[in-house]
């Protein structure tokens, strides 16, 4: 009987220990779950921060690219204006050359015409003189 009582005591005590152990396990499991939640939350926050940093870097890169693109566009516009101005200057110089050549040609033409008219007038005068001499 004593043995039975003793084994019953051991059994009850061990049940209490199992029960206490089970509660500890449950508390430990809830702590583990809580820690996992905290780790997951921390990981999500870290990932969100990482995404934000990456987004900021992309925006900075795009802004820099846009600035470079705008600067290149302005440079091209300035180059175009300069090229147009140079082209107009070349055209004006060419037109001036053409005008000078034309005026030179016109002057030569006028001189030739004047010489021709002078020769013709001289011929007519000579012819008139000869005719007048012949009449006398």
CSV table of C-alpha atoms in Angstrom, one decimal:
chain,number,residue,atom,x,y,z
A,1,UNK,CA,0.0,0.0,0.0
A,2,UNK,CA,2.8,2.2,0.9
A,3,UNK,CA,4.3,1.5,-2.5
A,4,UNK,CA,1.1,2.3,-4.2
A,5,UNK,CA,0.8,5.5,-2.3
A,6,UNK,CA,4.3,6.3,-3.1
A,7,UNK,CA,3.9,5.6,-6.8
A,8,UNK,CA,0.7,7.6,-6.8
A,9,UNK,CA,2.5,10.5,-5.2
A,10,UNK,CA,5.3,10.2,-7.8
A,11,UNK,CA,2.7,10.0,-10.5
A,12,UNK,CA,0.8,13.1,-9.3
A,13,UNK,CA,4.0,15.0,-8.8
A,14,UNK,CA,5.3,14.0,-12.2
A,15,UNK,CA,1.9,15.1,-13.7
A,16,UNK,CA,2.3,18.4,-12.0
A,17,UNK,CA,5.7,18.7,-13.4
A,18,UNK,CA,4.5,17.7,-16.9
A,19,UNK,CA,1.7,20.2,-16.5
A,20,UNK,CA,4.2,22.9,-15.3
A,21,UNK,CA,6.5,21.9,-18.1
A,22,UNK,CA,3.7,22.2,-20.6
A,23,UNK,CA,2.9,25.6,-19.3
A,24,UNK,CA,6.5,26.6,-19.6
A,25,UNK,CA,6.5,25.2,-23.1
A,26,UNK,CA,3.4,27.2,-24.0
A,27,UNK,CA,5.0,30.3,-22.5
A,28,UNK,CA,8.2,29.6,-24.3
A,29,UNK,CA,6.3,29.0,-27.5
A,30,UNK,CA,4.4,32.3,-27.1
A,31,UNK,CA,7.7,34.0,-26.4
A,32,UNK,CA,9.1,32.5,-29.6
A,33,UNK,CA,6.1,33.5,-31.6
A,34,UNK,CA,6.4,37.0,-30.2
A,35,UNK,CA,10.1,37.2,-31.0
A,36,UNK,CA,9.3,35.9,-34.5
A,37,UNK,CA,6.7,38.6,-34.9
A,38,UNK,CA,9.2,41.2,-33.8
A,39,UNK,CA,11.8,39.8,-36.1
A,40,UNK,CA,9.4,39.8,-39.0
A,41,UNK,CA,8.3,43.3,-38.2
A,42,UNK,CA,11.9,44.4,-38.0
A,43,UNK,CA,12.6,42.6,-41.3
A,44,UNK,CA,9.6,44.3,-43.0
A,45,UNK,CA,10.7,47.7,-41.7
A,46,UNK,CA,14.3,47.1,-42.9
A,47,UNK,CA,13.0,46.0,-46.3
A,48,UNK,CA,10.7,49.1,-46.5
A,49,UNK,CA,13.6,51.3,-45.6
A,50,UNK,CA,15.8,49.6,-48.2
A,51,UNK,CA,13.0,50.1,-50.9
A,52,UNK,CA,12.8,53.8,-49.9
A,53,UNK,CA,16.5,54.2,-50.2
A,54,UNK,CA,16.5,52.5,-53.6
A,55,UNK,CA,13.6,54.6,-54.7
A,56,UNK,CA,15.4,57.8,-53.6
A,57,UNK,CA,18.6,56.7,-55.5
A,58,UNK,CA,16.5,56.0,-58.6
A,59,UNK,CA,14.9,59.4,-58.3
A,60,UNK,CA,18.3,61.1,-57.9
A,61,UNK,CA,19.6,59.2,-60.9
A,62,UNK,CA,16.6,60.1,-63.0
A,63,UNK,CA,16.9,63.8,-61.8
A,64,UNK,CA,20.6,63.7,-62.7
A,65,UNK,CA,19.8,62.1,-66.1
A,66,UNK,CA,17.1,64.7,-66.7
A,67,UNK,CA,19.5,67.5,-65.8
A,68,UNK,CA,22.1,66.1,-68.1
A,69,UNK,CA,19.5,65.7,-70.9
A,70,UNK,CA,18.3,69.2,-70.4
A,71,UNK,CA,21.9,70.5,-70.4
A,72,UNK,CA,22.6,68.6,-73.6
A,73,UNK,CA,19.4,69.9,-75.1
A,74,UNK,CA,20.3,73.5,-74.2
A,75,UNK,CA,23.8,72.9,-75.7
A,76,UNK,CA,22.3,71.6,-78.9
A,77,UNK,CA,20.0,74.7,-79.1
A,78,UNK,CA,23.0,77.0,-78.6
A,79,UNK,CA,25.0,75.1,-81.2
A,80,UNK,CA,22.0,75.3,-83.6
A,81,UNK,CA,21.8,79.1,-83.0
A,82,UNK,CA,25.5,79.4,-83.6
A,83,UNK,CA,25.4,77.3,-86.7
A,84,UNK,CA,22.5,79.3,-88.1
A,85,UNK,CA,24.3,82.5,-87.4
A,86,UNK,CA,27.5,81.2,-89.1
A,87,UNK,CA,25.4,80.0,-92.0
A,88,UNK,CA,23.7,83.4,-92.4
A,89,UNK,CA,27.2,85.0,-92.2
A,90,UNK,CA,28.5,82.7,-94.9
A,91,UNK,CA,25.4,83.4,-97.0
A,92,UNK,CA,25.8,87.1,-96.6
A,93,UNK,CA,29.6,86.9,-97.5
A,94,UNK,CA,28.7,84.8,-100.5
A,95,UNK,CA,26.0,87.2,-101.6
A,96,UNK,CA,28.4,90.1,-101.1
A,97,UNK,CA,30.9,88.3,-103.3
A,98,UNK,CA,28.3,87.7,-105.9
A,99,UNK,CA,27.2,91.3,-105.8
A,100,UNK,CA,30.8,92.5,-106.1
A,101,UNK,CA,31.4,90.2,-109.0
A,102,UNK,CA,28.1,91.3,-110.6
A,103,UNK,CA,28.9,94.9,-110.1
A,104,UNK,CA,32.4,94.4,-111.4
A,105,UNK,CA,30.8,92.6,-114.4
A,106,UNK,CA,28.2,95.4,-114.8
A,107,UNK,CA,31.0,98.0,-114.6
A,108,UNK,CA,33.0,96.2,-117.3
A,109,UNK,CA,29.8,95.9,-119.4
A,110,UNK,CA,29.1,99.6,-119.0
A,111,UNK,CA,32.7,100.5,-120.0
A,112,UNK,CA,32.4,98.2,-123.0
A,113,UNK,CA,29.1,99.7,-123.9
A,114,UNK,CA,30.5,103.2,-123.5
A,115,UNK,CA,33.6,102.3,-125.7
A,116,UNK,CA,31.3,100.8,-128.3
A,117,UNK,CA,29.1,103.8,-128.3
A,118,UNK,CA,32.1,106.1,-128.5
A,119,UNK,CA,33.6,104.1,-131.4
A,120,UNK,CA,30.2,104.1,-133.1
A,121,UNK,CA,29.9,107.9,-132.6
A,122,UNK,CA,33.4,108.3,-133.9
A,123,UNK,CA,32.6,106.2,-137.0
A,124,UNK,CA,29.4,108.2,-137.6
A,125,UNK,CA,31.3,111.5,-137.1
A,126,UNK,CA,34.0,110.3,-139.6
A,127,UNK,CA,31.3,109.1,-142.0
A,128,UNK,CA,29.5,112.5,-141.7
A,129,UNK,CA,32.8,114.3,-142.2
A,130,UNK,CA,33.6,112.2,-145.3
A,131,UNK,CA,30.1,112.9,-146.6
A,132,UNK,CA,30.4,116.5,-145.8
A,133,UNK,CA,33.8,116.7,-147.4
A,134,UNK,CA,32.5,115.0,-150.4
A,135,UNK,CA,29.6,117.5,-150.7
A,136,UNK,CA,31.9,120.5,-150.5
